[in-house]
Coordinates of C-alpha atoms and ligand atoms in Angstrom, one line a residue:
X1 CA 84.8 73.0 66.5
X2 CA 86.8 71.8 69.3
X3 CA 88.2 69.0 67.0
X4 CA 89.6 72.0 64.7
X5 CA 90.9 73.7 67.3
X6 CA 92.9 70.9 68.7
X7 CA 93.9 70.5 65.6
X8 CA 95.3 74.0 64.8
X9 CA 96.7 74.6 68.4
X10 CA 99.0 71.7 67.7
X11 CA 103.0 72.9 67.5
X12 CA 104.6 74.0 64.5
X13 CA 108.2 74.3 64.6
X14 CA 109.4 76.7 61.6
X15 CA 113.2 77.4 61.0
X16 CA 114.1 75.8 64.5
X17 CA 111.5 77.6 66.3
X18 CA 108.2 76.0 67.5
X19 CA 105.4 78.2 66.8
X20 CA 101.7 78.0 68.2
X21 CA 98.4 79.2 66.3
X22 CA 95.3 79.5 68.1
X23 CA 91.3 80.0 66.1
X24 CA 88.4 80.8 67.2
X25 CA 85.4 79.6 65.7
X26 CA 81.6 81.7 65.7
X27 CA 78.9 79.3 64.8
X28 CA 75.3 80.3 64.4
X29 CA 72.1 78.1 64.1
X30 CA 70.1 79.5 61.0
X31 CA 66.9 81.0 62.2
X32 CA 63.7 82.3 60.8
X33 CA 65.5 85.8 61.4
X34 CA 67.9 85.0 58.7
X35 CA 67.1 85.8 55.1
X36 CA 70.2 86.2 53.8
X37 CA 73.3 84.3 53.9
X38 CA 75.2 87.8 54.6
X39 CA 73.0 87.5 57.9
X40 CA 74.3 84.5 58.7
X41 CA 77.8 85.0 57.9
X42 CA 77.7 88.8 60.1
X43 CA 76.9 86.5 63.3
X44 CA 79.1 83.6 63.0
X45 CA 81.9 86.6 62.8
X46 CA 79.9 88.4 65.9
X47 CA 80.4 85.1 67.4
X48 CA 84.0 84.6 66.8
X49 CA 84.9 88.0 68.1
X50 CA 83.0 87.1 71.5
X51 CA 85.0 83.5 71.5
X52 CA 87.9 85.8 70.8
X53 CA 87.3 87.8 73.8
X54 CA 86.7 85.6 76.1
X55 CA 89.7 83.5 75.0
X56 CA 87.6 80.2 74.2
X57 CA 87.8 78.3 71.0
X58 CA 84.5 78.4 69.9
X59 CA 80.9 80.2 70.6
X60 CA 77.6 80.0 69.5
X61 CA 75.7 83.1 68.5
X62 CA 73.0 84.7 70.6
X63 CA 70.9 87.9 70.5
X64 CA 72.2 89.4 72.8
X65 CA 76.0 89.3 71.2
X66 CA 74.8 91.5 68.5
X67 CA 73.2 93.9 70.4
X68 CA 76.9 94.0 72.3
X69 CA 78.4 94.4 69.3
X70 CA 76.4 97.0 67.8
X71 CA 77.0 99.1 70.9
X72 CA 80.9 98.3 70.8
X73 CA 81.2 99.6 67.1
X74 CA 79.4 102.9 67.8
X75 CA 81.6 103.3 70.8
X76 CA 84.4 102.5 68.2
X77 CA 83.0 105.5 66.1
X78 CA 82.4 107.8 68.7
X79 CA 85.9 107.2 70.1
X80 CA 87.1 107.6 66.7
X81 CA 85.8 111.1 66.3
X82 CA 87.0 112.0 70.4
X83 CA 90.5 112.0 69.1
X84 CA 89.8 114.4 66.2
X85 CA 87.1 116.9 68.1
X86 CA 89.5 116.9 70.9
X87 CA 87.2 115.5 73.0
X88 CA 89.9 113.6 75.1
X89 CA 91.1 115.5 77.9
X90 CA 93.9 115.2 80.8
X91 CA 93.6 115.4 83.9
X92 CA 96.4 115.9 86.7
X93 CA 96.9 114.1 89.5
X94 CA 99.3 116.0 92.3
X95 CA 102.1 113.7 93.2
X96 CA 103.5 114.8 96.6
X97 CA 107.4 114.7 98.4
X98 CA 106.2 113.1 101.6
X99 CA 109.4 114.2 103.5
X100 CA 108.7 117.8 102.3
X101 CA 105.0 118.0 101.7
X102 CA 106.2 119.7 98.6
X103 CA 104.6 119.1 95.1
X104 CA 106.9 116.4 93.1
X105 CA 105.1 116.7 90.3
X106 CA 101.4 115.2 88.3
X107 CA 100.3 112.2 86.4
X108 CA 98.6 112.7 83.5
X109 CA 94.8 110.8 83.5
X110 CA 92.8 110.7 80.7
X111 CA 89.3 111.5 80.5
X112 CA 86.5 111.4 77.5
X113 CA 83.9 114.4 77.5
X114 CA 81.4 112.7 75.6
X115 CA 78.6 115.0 74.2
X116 CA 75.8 113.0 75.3
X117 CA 76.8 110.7 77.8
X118 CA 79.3 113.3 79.8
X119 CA 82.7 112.3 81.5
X120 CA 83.7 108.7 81.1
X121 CA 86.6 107.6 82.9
X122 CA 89.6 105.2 81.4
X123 CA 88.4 102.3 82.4
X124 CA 85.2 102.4 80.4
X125 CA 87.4 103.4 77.0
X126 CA 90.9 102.6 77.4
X127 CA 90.3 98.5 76.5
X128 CA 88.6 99.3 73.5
X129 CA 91.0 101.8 72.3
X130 CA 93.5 99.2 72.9
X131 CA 91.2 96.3 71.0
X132 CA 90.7 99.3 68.1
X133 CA 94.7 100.0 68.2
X134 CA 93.6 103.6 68.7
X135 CA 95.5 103.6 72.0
X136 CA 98.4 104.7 69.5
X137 CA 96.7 108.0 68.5
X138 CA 95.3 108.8 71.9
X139 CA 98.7 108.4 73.8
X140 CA 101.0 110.6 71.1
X141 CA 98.4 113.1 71.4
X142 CA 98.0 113.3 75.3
X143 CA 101.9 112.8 75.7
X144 CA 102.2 115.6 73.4
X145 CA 99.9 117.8 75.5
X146 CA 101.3 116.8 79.2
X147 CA 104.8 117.4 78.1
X148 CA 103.8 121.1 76.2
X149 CA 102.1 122.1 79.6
X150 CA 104.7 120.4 81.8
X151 CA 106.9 122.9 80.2
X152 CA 104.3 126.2 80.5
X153 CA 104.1 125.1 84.3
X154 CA 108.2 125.3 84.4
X155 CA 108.5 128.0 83.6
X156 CA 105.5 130.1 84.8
X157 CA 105.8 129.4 88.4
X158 CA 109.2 129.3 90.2
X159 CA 110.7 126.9 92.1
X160 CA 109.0 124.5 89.9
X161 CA 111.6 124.3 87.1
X162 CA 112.0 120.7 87.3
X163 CA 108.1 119.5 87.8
X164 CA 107.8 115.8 86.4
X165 CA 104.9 114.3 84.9
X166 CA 103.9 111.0 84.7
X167 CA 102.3 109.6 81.3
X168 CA 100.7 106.0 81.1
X169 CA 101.9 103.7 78.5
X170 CA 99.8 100.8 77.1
X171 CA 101.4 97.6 76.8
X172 CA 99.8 97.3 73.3
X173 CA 101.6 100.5 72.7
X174 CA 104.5 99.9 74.0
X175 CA 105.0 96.4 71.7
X176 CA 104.6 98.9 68.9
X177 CA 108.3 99.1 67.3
X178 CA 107.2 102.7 66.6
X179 CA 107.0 103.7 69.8
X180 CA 110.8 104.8 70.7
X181 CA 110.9 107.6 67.7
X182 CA 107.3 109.0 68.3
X183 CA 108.9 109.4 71.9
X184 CA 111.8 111.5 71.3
X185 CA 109.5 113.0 67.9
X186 CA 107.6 114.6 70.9
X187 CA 110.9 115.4 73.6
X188 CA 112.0 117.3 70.7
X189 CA 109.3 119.1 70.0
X190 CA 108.0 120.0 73.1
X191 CA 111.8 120.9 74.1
X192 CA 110.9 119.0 77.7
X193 CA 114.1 117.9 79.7
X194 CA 113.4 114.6 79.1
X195 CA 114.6 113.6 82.9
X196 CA 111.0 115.4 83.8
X197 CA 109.3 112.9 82.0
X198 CA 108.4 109.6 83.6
X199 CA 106.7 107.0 81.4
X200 CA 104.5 104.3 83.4
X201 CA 103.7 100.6 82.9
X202 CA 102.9 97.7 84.2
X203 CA 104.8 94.5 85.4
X204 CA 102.7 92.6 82.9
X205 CA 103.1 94.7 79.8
X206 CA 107.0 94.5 80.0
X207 CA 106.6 90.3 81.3
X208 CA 104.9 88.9 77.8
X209 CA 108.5 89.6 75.9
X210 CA 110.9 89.9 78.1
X211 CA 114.2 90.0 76.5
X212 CA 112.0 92.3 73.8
X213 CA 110.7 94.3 76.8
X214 CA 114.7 94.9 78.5
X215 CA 115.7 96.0 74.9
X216 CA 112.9 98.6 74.5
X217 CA 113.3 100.0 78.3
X218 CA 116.7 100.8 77.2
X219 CA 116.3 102.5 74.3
X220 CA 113.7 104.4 76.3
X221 CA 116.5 105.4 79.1
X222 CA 118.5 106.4 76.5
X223 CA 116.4 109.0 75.1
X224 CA 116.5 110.4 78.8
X225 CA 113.1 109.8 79.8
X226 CA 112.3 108.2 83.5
X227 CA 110.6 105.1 84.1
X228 CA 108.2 103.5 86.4
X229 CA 106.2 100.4 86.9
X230 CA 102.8 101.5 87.7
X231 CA 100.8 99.1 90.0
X232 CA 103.2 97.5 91.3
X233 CA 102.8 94.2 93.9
X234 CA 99.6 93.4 91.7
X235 CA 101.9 91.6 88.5
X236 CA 104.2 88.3 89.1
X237 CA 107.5 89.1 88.1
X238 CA 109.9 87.8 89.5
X239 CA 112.9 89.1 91.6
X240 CA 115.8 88.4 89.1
X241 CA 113.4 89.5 86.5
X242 CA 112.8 92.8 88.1
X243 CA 116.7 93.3 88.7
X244 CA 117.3 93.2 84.7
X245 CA 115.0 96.0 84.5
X246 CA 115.9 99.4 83.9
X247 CA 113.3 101.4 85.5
X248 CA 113.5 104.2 88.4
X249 CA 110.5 104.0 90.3
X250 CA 107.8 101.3 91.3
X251 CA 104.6 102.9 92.0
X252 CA 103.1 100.8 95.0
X253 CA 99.5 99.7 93.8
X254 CA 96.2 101.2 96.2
X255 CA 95.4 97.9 97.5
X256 CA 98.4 97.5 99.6
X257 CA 98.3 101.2 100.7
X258 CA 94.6 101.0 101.7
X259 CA 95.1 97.6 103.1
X260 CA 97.9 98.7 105.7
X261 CA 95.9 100.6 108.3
X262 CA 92.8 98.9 108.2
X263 CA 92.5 96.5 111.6
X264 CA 94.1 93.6 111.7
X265 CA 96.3 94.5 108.8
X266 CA 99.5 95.7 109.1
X267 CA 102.5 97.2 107.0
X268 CA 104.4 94.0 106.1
X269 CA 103.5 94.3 102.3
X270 CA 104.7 97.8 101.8
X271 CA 107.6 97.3 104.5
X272 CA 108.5 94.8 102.1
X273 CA 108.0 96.8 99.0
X274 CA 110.2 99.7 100.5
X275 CA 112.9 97.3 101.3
X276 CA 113.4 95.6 97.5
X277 CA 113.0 99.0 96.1
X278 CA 115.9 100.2 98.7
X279 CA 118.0 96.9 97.5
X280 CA 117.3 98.3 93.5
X281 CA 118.1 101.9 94.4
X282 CA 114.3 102.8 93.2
X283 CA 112.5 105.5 94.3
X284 CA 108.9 104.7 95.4
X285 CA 105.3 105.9 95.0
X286 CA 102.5 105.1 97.0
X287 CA 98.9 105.1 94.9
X288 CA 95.6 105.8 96.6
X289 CA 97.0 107.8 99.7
X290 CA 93.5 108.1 101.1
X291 CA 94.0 109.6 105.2
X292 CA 96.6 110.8 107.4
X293 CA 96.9 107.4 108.8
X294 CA 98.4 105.7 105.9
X295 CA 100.6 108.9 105.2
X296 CA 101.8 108.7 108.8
X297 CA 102.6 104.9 108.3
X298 CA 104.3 105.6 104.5
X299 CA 106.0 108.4 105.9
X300 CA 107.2 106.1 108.8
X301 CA 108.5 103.6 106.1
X302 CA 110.7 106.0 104.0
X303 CA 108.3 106.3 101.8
X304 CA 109.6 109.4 99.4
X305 CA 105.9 110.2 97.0
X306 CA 102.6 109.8 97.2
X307 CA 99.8 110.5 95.3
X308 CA 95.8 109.7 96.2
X309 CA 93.0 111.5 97.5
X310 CA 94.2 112.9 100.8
X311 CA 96.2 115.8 98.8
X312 CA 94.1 115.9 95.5
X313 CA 91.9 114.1 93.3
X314 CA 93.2 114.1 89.6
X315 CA 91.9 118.1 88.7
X316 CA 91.3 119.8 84.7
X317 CA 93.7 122.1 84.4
X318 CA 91.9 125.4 85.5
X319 CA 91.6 123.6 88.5
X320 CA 95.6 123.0 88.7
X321 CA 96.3 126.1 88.1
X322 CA 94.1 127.5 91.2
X323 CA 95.6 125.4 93.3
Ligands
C2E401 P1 96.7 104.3 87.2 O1 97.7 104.7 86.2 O2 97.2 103.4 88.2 O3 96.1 105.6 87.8 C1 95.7 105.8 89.1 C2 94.3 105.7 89.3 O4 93.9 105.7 90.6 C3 93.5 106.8 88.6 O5 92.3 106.3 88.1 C4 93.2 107.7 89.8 O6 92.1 108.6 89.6 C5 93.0 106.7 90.9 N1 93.3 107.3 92.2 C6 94.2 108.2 92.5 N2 94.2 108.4 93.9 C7 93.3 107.7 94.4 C8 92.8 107.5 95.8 O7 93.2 108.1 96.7 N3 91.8 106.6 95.9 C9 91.2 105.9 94.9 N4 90.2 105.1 95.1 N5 91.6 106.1 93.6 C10 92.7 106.9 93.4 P2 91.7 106.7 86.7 O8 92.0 108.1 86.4 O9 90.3 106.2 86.6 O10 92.6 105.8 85.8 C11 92.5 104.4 85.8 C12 93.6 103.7 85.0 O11 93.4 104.0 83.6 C13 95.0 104.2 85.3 O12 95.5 103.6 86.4 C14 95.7 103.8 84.0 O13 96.1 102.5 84.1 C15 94.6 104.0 83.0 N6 94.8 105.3 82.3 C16 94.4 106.5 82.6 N7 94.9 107.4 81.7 C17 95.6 106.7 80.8 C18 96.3 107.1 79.6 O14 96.5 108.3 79.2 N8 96.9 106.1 78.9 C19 96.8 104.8 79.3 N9 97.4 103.8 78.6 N10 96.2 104.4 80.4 C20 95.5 105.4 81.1
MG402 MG1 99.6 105.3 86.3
MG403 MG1 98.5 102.7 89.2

């Protein structure tokens, strides 16, 4: 197996370009729990998908992989049926004006209500729905809802005519050539100024294609919607890299904000955050405001928004609306 793979990794070059394949291969040992050759030929694929995942070039099959897998594809199912039954839900997470103390605006988080296993947050479905490609599906549709009661909110309470909400963007998704028209297919129909929309990724979606990445970002601008890089500090791109970037805000990731008042620590990471984002004209968020010592200390920094637990949790929308 390794041989193989060596050979199939080696370079191609194709009308001036070199080109690089990888494989994976799933090998399973024939035991007595075999009687047909269809059983053998389901776990050798079982075990490519786990080589696969776990980015190695070959793997042999174990029990325990089906059982995995098994549980994976009724996930798949389940998820499947989520996006019809409308079992996907958003939540809203307040983000504040730290100067005013004011609501900026809310990000939109997803959540599944699962029948039988109850709420299960985006880190237990969104890598799947990304493996699955049904990321597509899910985003459209909660875009589609965040923007339609961006605009309710608008225009239901005053003073709140230019509320902004924040929508998460896969990187899978936002490879997707698609992506720009389904976009402005939903500004259009939701009739959202698209200036109160702020789409969020992260360094590393926009770093595997750059020059792909700078060309999507601007067609994204141009269809007037905001831009932010979500997590920011945790990704390695680079300065001159981040310059080319059209984006308005970097969202500073929790670790750094829940790192600067513990003892010993101090503010030099977000100081230094504040500083490049001053240089880039950016306006910053801090993620994970916890206590009123790292909001004095943001404050103290020129932070301008924050968003964590010490103003709100991410809320349903009754919830939103009471508060
Ligand atoms: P994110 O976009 O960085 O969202 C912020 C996460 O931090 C949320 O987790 C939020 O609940 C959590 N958080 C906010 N304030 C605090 C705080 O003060 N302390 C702590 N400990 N945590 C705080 P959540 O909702 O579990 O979402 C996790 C990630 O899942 C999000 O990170 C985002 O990357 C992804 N996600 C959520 N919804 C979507 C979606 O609609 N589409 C995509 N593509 N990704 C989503
Ligand atoms: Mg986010
Ligand atoms: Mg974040």
């Amino acid at each position: 197996a390794e041989a193989v793979g060596k050979c199939i990794s080696e370079a191609i070059v194709f009308k001036g370009r070199t080109l690089y394949a990888n494989a994976s291969i799933g090998l399973v040992l024939s035991s007595p729990n075999h009687f047909k050759a269809e059983e053998v030929l389901r776990d050798s694929d079982i075990a490519m998908y786990h080589a696969k995942d776990n980015r190695r070039s070959w793997s042999v099959f174990d029990r325990s992989m089906r059982a995995r897998a098994v549980t994976r594809q009724q996930m798949e199912t389940d998820l499947r049926y989520a996006i019809v039954c409308n079992e996907l839900q958003l939540f809203y997470q307040p983000i504040v004006n730290l100067a005013t103390m004011k609501l900026h605006g809310f990000e939109a988080l997803l959540r599944w209500k699962h029948p039988r296993k109850g709420m299960i947050q985006p880190g237990d479905f969104i890598p799947l729905s990304e493996d699955t490609g049904l990321i597509v599906p899910m985003t459209l549709q909660a875009l589609e809802n965040a923007c339609g009661q961006t605009v309710k909110w608008q225009q239901q309470y005053p003073g709140h005519e230019y509320l902004s909400m924040s929508v998460n963007l896969s990187g899978k998704h936002f490879a997707d050539p698609a992506l720009v028209e389904q976009v402005e297919n939903i500004l259009k129909e939701t009739a959202i100024d698209p200036q109160c929309v702020k789409l969020e990724i992260t360094e590393s979606s926009t770093m595997e294609d750059a020059e792909n990445a700078i060309g999507k970002l601007n067609q994204l601008k141009q269809a007037g919607v905001r831009l932010s890089i979500d997590d920011f500090g945790t990704g390695y791109s680079s300065l001159s890299y981040l310059r080319r970037l059209p984006v308005d805000t970097l969202k500073i990731d929790r670790s750094f904000v829940s790192a600067m008042a513990e003892p010993g620590e101090d503010d030099e990471i977000v100081r230094t955050i504040m500083a490049l984002a001053h240089a880039l004209k950016l306006d910053v968020i801090a993620e994970g405001v916890e206590n009123v010592q790292q909001l004095a200390i943001l404050r103290r920094l020129g932070c301008q928004f924050g968003q964590g637990y010490l103003f709100a949790p991410p809320l349903p929308l009754d919830a939103v609306e009471k508060m």
